[in-house]
Structures are given as C-alpha cells and as structure tokens.
Coordinates of C-alpha atoms in Angstrom, one line a residue:
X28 CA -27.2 -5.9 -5.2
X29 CA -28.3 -8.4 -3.0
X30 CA -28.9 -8.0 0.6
X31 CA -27.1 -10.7 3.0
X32 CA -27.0 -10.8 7.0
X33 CA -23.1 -12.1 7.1
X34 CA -20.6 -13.2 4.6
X35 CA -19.8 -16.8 6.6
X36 CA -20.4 -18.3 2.9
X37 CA -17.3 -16.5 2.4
X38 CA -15.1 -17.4 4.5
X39 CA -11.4 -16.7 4.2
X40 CA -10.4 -18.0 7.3
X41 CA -11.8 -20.8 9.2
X42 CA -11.8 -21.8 12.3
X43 CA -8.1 -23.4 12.5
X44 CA -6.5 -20.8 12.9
X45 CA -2.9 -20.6 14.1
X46 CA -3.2 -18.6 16.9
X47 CA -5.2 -18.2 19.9
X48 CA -7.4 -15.1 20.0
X49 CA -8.8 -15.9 23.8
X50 CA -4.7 -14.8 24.8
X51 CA -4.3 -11.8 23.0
X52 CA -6.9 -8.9 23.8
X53 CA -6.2 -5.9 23.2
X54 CA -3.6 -6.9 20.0
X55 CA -5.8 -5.8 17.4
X56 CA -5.1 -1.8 18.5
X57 CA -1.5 -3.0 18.2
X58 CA -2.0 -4.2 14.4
X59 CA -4.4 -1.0 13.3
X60 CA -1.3 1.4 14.7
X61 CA 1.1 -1.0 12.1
X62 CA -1.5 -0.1 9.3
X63 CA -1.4 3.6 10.4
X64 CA 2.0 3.1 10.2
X65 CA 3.1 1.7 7.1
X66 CA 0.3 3.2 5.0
X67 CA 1.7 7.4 6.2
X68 CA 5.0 6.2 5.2
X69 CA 4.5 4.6 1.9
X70 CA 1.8 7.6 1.1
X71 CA 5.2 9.8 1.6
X72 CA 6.8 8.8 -1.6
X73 CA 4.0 11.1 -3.7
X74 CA 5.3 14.1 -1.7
X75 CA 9.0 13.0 -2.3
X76 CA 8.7 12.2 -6.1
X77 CA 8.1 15.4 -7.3
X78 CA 10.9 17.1 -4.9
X79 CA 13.5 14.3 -6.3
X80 CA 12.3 15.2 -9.9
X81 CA 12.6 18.7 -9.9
X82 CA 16.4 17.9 -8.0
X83 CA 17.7 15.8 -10.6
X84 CA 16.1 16.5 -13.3
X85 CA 14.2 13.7 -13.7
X86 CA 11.4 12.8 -16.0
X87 CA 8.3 10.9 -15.1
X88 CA 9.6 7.8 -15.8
X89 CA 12.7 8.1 -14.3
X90 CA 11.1 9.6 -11.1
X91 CA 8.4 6.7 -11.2
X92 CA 11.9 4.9 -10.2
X93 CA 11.4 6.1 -6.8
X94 CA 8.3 4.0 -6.7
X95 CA 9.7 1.2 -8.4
X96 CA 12.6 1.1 -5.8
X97 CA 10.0 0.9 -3.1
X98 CA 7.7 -1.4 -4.5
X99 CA 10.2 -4.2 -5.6
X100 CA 10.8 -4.8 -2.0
X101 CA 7.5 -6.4 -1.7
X102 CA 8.6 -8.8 -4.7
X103 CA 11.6 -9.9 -3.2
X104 CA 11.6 -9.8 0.2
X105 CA 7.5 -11.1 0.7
X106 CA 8.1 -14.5 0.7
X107 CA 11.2 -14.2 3.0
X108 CA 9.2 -12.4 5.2
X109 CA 6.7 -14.9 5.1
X110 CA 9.4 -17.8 6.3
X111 CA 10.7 -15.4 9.1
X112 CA 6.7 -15.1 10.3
X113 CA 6.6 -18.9 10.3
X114 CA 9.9 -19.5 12.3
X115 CA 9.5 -16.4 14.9
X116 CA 6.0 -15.5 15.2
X117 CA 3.7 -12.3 14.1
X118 CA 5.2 -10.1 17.1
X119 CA 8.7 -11.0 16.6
X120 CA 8.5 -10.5 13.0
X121 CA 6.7 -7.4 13.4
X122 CA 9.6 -6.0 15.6
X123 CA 12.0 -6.9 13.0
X124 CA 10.1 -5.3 10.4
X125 CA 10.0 -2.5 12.4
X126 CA 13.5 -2.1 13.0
X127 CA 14.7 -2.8 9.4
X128 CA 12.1 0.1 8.6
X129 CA 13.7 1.8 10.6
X130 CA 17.3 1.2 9.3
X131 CA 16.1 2.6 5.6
X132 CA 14.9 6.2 7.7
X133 CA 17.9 6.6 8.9
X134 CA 19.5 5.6 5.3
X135 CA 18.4 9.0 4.2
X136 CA 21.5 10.4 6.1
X137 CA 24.2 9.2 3.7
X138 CA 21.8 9.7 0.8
X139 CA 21.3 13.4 1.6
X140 CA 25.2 13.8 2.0
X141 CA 26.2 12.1 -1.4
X142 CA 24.1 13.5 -3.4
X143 CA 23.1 10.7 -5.7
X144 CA 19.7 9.7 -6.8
X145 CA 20.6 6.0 -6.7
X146 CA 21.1 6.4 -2.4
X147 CA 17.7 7.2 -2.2
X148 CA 16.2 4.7 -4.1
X149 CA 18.9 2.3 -2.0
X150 CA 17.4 4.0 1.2
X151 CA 13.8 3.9 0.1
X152 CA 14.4 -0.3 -0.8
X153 CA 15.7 -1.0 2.9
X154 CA 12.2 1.1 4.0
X155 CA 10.1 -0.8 2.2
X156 CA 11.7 -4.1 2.9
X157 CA 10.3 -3.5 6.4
X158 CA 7.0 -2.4 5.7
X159 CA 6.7 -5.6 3.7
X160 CA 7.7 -8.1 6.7
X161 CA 5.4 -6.2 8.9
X162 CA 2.4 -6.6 6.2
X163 CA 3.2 -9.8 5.7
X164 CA 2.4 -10.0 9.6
X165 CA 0.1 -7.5 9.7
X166 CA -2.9 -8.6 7.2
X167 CA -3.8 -12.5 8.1
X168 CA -3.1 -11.4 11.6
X169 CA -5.8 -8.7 11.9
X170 CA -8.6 -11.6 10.2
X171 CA -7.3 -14.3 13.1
X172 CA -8.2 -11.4 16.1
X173 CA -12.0 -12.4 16.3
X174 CA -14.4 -14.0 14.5
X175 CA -13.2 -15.4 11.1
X176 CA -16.8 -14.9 9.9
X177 CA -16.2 -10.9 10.0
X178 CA -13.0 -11.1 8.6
X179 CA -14.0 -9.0 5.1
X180 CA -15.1 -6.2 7.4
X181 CA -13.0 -6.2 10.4
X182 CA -9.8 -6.2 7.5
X183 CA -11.4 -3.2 6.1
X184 CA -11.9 -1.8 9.2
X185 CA -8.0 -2.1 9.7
X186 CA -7.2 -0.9 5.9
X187 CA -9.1 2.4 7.5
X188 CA -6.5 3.0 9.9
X189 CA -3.8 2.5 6.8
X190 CA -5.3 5.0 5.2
X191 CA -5.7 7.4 8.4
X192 CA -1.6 7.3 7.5
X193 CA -1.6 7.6 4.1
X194 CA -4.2 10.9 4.7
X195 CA -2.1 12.4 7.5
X196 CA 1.6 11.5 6.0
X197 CA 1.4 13.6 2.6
X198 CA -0.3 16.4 4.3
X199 CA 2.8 17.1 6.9
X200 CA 5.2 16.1 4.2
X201 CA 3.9 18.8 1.9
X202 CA 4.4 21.6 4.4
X203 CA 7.8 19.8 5.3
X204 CA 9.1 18.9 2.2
X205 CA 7.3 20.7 -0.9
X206 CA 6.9 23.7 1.1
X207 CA 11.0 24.2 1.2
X208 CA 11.3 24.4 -2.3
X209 CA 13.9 26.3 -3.6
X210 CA 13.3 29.0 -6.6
X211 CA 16.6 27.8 -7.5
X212 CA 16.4 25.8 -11.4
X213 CA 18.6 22.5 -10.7
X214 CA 18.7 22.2 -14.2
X215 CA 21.1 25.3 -14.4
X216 CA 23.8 24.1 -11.7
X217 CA 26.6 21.6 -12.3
X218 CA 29.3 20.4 -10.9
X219 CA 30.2 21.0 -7.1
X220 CA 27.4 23.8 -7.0
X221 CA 25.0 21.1 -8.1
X222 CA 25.9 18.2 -5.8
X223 CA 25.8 21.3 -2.8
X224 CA 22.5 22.0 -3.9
X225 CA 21.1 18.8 -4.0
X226 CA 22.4 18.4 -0.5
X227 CA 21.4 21.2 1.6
X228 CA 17.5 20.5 -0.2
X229 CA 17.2 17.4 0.9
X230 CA 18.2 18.1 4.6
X231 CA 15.0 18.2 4.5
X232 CA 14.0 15.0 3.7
X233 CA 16.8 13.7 6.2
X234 CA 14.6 15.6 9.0
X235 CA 11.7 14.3 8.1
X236 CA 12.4 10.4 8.2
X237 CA 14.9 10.5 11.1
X238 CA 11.5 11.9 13.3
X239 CA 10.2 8.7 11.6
X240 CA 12.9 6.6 12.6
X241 CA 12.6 7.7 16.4
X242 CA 9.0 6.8 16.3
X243 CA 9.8 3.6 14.6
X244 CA 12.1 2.6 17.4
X245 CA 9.7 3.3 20.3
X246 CA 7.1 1.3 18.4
X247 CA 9.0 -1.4 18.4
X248 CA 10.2 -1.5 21.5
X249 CA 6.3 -1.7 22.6
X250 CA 5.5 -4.1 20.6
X251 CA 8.3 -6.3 21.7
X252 CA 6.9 -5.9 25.1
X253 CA 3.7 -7.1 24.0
X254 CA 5.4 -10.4 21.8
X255 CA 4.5 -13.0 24.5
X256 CA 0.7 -12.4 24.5
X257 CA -0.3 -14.1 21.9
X258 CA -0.2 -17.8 21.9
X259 CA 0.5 -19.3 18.6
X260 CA 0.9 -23.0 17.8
X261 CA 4.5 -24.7 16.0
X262 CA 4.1 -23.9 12.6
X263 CA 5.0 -26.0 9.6
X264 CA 8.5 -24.6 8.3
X265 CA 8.0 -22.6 5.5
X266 CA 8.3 -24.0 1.9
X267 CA 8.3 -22.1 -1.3
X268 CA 7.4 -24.9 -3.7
X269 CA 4.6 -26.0 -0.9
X270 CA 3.6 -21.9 -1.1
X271 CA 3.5 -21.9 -4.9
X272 CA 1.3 -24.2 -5.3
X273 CA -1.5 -22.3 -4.2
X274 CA -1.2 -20.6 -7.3
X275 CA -3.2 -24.1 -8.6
X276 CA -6.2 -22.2 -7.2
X277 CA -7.8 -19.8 -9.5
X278 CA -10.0 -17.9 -6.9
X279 CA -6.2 -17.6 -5.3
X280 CA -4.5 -17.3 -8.5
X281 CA -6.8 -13.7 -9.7
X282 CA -6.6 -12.4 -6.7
X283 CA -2.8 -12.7 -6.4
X284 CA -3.3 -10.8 -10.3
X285 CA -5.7 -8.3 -8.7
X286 CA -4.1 -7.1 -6.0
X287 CA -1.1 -6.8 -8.0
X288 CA -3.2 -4.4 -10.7
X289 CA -4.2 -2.6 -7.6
X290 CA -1.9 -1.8 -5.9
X291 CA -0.1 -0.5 -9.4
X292 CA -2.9 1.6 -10.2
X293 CA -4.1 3.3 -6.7
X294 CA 0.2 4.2 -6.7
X295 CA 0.6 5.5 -10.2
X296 CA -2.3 7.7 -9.6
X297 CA -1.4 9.1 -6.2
X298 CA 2.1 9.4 -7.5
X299 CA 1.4 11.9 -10.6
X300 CA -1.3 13.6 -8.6
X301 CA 1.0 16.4 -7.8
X302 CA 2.1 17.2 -11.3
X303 CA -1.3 16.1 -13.0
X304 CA -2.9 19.4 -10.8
X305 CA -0.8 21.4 -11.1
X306 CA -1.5 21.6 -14.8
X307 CA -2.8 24.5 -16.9
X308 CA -6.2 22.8 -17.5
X309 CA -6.8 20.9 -14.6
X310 CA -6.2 23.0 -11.3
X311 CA -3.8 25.2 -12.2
X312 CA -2.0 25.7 -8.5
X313 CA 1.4 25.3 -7.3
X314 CA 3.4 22.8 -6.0
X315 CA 2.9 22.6 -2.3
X316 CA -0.9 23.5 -3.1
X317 CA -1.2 20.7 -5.5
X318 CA 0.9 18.6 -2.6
X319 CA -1.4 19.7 -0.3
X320 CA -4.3 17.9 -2.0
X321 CA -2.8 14.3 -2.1
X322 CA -4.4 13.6 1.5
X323 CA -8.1 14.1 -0.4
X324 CA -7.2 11.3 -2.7
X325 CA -6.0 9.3 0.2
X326 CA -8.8 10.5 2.8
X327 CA -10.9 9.4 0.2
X328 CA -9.8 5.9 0.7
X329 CA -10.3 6.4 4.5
X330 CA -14.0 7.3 4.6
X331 CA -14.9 4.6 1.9
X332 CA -13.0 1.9 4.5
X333 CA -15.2 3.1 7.4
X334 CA -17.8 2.8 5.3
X335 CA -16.9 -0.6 3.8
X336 CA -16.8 -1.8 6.9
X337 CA -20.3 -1.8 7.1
X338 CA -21.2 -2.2 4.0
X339 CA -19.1 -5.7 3.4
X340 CA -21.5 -7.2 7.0
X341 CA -24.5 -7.0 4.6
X342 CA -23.9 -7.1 0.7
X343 CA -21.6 -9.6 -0.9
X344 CA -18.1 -8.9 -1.0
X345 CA -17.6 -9.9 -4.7
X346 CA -20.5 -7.5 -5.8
X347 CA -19.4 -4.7 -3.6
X348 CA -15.6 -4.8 -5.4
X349 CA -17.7 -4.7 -9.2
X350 CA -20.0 -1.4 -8.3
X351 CA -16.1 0.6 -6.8
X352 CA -14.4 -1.2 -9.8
X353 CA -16.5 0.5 -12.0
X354 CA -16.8 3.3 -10.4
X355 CA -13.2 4.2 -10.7
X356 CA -13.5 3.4 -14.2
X357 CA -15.8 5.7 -14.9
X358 CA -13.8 8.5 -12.3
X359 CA -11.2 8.3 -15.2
X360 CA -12.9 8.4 -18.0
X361 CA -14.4 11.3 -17.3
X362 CA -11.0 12.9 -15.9
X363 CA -9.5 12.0 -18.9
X364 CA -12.1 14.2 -21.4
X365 CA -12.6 16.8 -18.8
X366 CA -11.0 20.2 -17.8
X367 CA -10.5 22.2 -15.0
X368 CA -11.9 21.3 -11.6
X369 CA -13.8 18.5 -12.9
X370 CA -10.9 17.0 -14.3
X371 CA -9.4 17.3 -11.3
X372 CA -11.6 16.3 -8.8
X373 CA -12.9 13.3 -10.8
X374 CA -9.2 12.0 -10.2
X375 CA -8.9 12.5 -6.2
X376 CA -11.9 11.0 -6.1
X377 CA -11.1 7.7 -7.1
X378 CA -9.5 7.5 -3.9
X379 CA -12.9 6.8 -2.3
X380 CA -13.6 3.9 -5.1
X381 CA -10.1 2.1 -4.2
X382 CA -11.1 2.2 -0.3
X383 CA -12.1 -1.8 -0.1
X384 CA -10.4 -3.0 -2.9
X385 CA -7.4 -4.2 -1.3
X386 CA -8.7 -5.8 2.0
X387 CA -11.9 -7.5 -0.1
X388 CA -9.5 -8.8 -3.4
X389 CA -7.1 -10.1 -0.1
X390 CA -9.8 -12.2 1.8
X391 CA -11.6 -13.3 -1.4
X392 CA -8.3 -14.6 -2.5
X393 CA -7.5 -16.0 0.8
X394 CA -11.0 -17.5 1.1
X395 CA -10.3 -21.0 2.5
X396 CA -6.7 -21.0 3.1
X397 CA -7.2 -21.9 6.6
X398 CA -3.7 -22.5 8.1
X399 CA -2.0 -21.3 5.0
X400 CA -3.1 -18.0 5.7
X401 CA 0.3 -17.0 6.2
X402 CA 1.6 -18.3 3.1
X403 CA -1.1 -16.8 1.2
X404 CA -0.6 -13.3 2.4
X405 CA 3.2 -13.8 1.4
X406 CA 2.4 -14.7 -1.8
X407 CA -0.1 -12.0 -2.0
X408 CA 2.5 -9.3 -1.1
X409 CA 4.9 -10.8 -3.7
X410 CA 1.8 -9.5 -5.8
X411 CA 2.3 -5.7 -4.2
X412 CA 5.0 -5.1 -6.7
X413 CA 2.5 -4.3 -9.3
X414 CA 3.6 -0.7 -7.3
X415 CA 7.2 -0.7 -9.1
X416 CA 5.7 -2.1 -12.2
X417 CA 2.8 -0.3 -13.7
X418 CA 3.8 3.5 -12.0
X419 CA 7.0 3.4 -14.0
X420 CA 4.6 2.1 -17.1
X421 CA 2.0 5.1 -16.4
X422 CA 5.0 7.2 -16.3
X423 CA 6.5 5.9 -19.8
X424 CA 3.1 6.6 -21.2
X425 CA 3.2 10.2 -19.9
X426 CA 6.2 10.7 -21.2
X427 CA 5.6 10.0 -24.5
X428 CA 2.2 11.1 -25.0
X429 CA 0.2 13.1 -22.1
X430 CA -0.5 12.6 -18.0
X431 CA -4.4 12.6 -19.6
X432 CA -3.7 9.8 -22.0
X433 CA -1.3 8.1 -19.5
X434 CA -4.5 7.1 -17.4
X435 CA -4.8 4.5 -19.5
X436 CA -3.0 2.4 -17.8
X437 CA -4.9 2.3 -14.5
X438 CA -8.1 2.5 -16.2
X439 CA -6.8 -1.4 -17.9
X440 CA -6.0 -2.4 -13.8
X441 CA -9.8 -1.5 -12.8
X442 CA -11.0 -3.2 -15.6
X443 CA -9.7 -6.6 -14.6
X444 CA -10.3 -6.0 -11.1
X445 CA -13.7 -5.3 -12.0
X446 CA -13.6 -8.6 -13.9
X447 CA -12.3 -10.3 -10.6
X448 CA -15.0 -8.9 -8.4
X449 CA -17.7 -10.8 -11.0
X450 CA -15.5 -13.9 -10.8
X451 CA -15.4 -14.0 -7.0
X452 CA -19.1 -12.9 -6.2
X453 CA -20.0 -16.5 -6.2
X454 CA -18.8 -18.1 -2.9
X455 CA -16.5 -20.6 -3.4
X456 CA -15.5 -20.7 -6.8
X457 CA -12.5 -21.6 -7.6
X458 CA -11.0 -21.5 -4.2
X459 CA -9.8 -25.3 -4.2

C-alpha cells in the first residue's frame, strides 16, 4: 500500500461547514459519549435474541425479527431525523433522540407484562428510532469538530468509543440476562402457565433497560445544558427530492450500498454468535459462556478503531477498506470449513476486520458534500437498514440449510464492500 502524510485529497468535508468549531470546545467528548451510547445499546440485542428465542420458541429467522424490528427504524425514521437536525440543530436533536430512546427503555415494561413477542419488537422500534436521530446527529457532527482534513481518522476515532459500548453492553447483559436463564423448556408450557413464564423471565430484561432509561435521561438533560454552545448558521429547510438526488453521485450512490451491506453483515454475525458457539463442533459451551464471548467480537472492532485511527493519517482510506474487506472474507471462509476453536475464533475475529469499515465507507461516501453533510448522513442511515434486511436473510439460510453454510450471506456483503474500497481508493471519483 502506499504511504501518504494526510488524506486532504480526500476530503469529505470542506471547509463550509455549517457550524462553528471555534464555539464549541469541548463538544466532541459530548459526541464520543453518544457513540458509547448507542453502539452498548444496539450490541444488546445479541444478548436479547437468543433469550427471546428460547421464550417463544422462535426460530432463527423468526428471532432475526428482533433485529429487523430495530433496524427498520433507521429506514424510516433517517431521513426524518435528518429534517428535524435541519430545523432544530445537532444538540436539540440529539436531546430528542435521546428522550425518544428513552421512551422505547421504558417500553419494555408493558412488553414484559403482556407477554407478547410483538411488544418487544414494538419496544425495540421506538429504541432504535432514537438511536437513529441521534446518529443522524452524531456522525457529520463529529467530522465538523476540527479539521475537515482529519475527518477519516478523527470519525474512526469516535467509531472507537461506539464500540467501547458495543464491548461493554453484551458483557453485562450476559451476566444480567443469559445468566437468569431458566432450566425450564418454554416449549412444554401453554396457556396461562406460559404467558406467567414468559413474564417473570423477562423481568429481567425490564431491569435491565429501565437502568438504561435513567441513564438516558440524565444524559440528556446534560446535553441540553450544553445545546447553546455551538453556533450553527440557518440551514436550508430540508427537502427529500433535493436529498435524493445525491444518489446521482456514484461515489455517494456505493457507499449509500456499502454501508447498507455492512451494517447487515457485521449484525447478522454478532447476532448468531451466541448460538453458532455454542455448537458441538465449534466451541461447545453454554449459553451465558457463549454470551460471554460476544464482547471479543465487538472489542475486536474497538482495538482495530484505535488503531485505524492511525493508520487512515498515513495510508489511503480506499486501500485500507480493500486489505479489512478481504480480510473478513477470508475470516469466513476459513470458519466456514473449520472445526472447533478455529472455527470459532476465526468468526470473533472478524470483528477486528469490520473496525473502520463503517466510519471510512461513511466519509468516502460523503467525500465532498460540503454543506450537505447532513443530508448525506441521513440518507446514509436510511442505508443502516441493511440490519433488518440481511440478519433475517442469514437467518432464513440457517434455517434451511446450516449456521456454517448461512455465512454465506455476509461473506457476499464483504465482497462488494471489498469492491467499493477499489472503487473509492482513487480520490475523487465519482463524487460529483
């Protein structure tokens, strides 16, 4: 790969900017805490996907429904979101992310009580509906803090803090959740003994995400505090057809299709981990020992975003997301054919290939947008429902052949993202 001292030839962001950086110090620790943030809770729904399928009986594509619940938030609440950070601001919009994320914790009270699948999956849309608004804040805002020349790395250096969550999240739910698991076989109750069961099990769930919700609200209320510090200038209103048009752009265009491969590939993954472990010729363990692992997978990520960090100041951004592309592919492959600890290992550590993917596919994407930033990143987060999409597709395949042969599916995502990366390493291309 070729050595560069800075990526200005890449530029997502230039110097028109709609905010005023020389106002707001300090924000940036205010937008890595919203990564933290969103990343732990979304990295939650592994540790709640195999509790729900055990509860009702699920099967893999029916419990990849708890993703696909989450996910299709992003599709349609993104560019919504997107209008609401036009017409109030990053902050305020952050705080009402914050507060609707909020509002789906505390959804997990009636959903415990009545005993339906179809609550949670209500609950968990609400959630995510939230975390969406405050991404769609959260990711064009973090490149505007500082120099728009660093925004690749200091994007990545964010995404770390998202997956500081997503490490620290499954590993507490797993001791919380997983690790109450009753001997009981759902399978065998019906009836009022059934719905009974199903309720007192996910109590704790309900204890879990209302500690989230109280955390939630004192965010918020911080952040509200902090809304008049950054000075932002009167922003066009917001206009779908105006926003769609940036599709015209093919840089923006594959990179709208890559993050939506992604995203669907990094989830379907983390979401089968538990079960794909816990089998008889991979690892072999238990439940809340398989849960228990999710955080390596998601640590991975972490290190590799530290790292990326770095590495994205001196090699080319479109190069870098090839050689992890690949990378993954080759994680799989060799997961797929192997047994035992290989097997399973080789999967958690594609974790650590998916570490810049998102933040580099996003700024390559968004690579002269300029004051369209924000529209971008709400078209881009449209793009994040490739999470309810190709889960529930990894889970079909599953079902109907094997977890081994359902890697398929991901392994296809890398592939083009792979192809994207190629596209991309050549500054400029495409982007107008």
């Amino acid at each position: 790969m070729a050595l560069v001292p800075d990526i200005s030839s890449t530029d997502p962001f230039p110097e028109d900017v709609e905010t005023s950086t020389a106002q707001a110090p300090g924000l940036s620790y205010f937008v890595f805490a919203l990564f933290f943030i969103f990343g732990g809770i979304t990295s939650l729904n592994d540790i709640i996907i195999p509790k729900l399928k055990g509860l009702f009986a699920l099967n893999y594509g029916q419990a990849m429904l708890v993703q696909s619940a989450y996910f299709a938030a992003y599709f349609i609440v993104s560019i919504p979101a997107a209008a609401i950070v036009r017409r109030a601001g990053y902050m305020r919009a952050a705080v009402i992310g914050l507060l609707m994320m909020m509002a789906g914790c505390l959804l997990f009270i009636p959903a415990s009580s009545s005993g339906f699948f179809a609550m949670f999956l209500g609950a968990l849309f609400v959630l995510a509906s939230g975390v969406t608004i405050v991404q769609v804040v959260a990711n064009p805002l973090i490149s505007m803090l500082g120099n728009p020349r660093t925004a690749h790395s200091r994007l990545t250096f964010a995404q770390a803090f998202n997956s500081l969550g997503t490490t620290l999240f499954p590993y507490a739910g797993s001791i919380l959740i997983l690790g109450s698991l009753a001997t009981i076989d759902a399978s065998r109750l019906s009836g009022a003994a059934l719905d009974a069961f199903r309720t007192a099990e996910t109590r704790v769930i309900v204890h879990a995400y209302l500690g989230l919700a109280a955390a939630l609200a004192l965010i918020a209320a911080l952040v509200w505090l902090q809304r008049n510090r950054l000075a932002e200038a009167k922003a066009e209103p917001f206009r779908l057809v105006s926003a769609l048009r940036l599709l015209r752009r093919p840089r923006f265009a594959l990179g709208v299709a890559g993050i939506f491969l992604y995203v669907g590939a990094e989830v379907a993954i983390g979401s089968l981990m538990v079960n794909y472990l816990m089998q008889a010729d991979v690892l072999a363990i238990g439940e809340l020992a398989a849960g228990k692992h999710v955080p390596l997978y998601w640590g991975g990520a972490m290190i590799g975003r530290f790292i990326g960090a770095w590495v994205l100041r001196r090699i080319v951004p479109g190069k870098v997301l090839m050689a992890v592309a690949a990378s993954a592919l080759a994680l799989l492959l060799i997961s797929a054919l192997a047994t035992g600890s290989l097997s399973g290992w080789s999967l958690l550590a594609v974790g650590l290939c998916n570490a810049i993917m998102f933040p580099t596919i996003f700024s390559l994407a968004c690579e002269r947008l300029g004051p369209r930033a924000a529209e971008g990143s709400g078209l881009i987060c449209v793009a994040i429902v490739g999470g309810a999409i190709i889960p529930w597709l990894t889970g079909v395949m599953a079902d109907q052949t094997t977890l081994r042969a359902a890697l398929i599916v991901p392994a296809a995502c890398y592939a083009f993202i792979l192809g994207f990366g190629s596209y991309a390493r050549v500054p400029g291309r495409g982007a107008t």
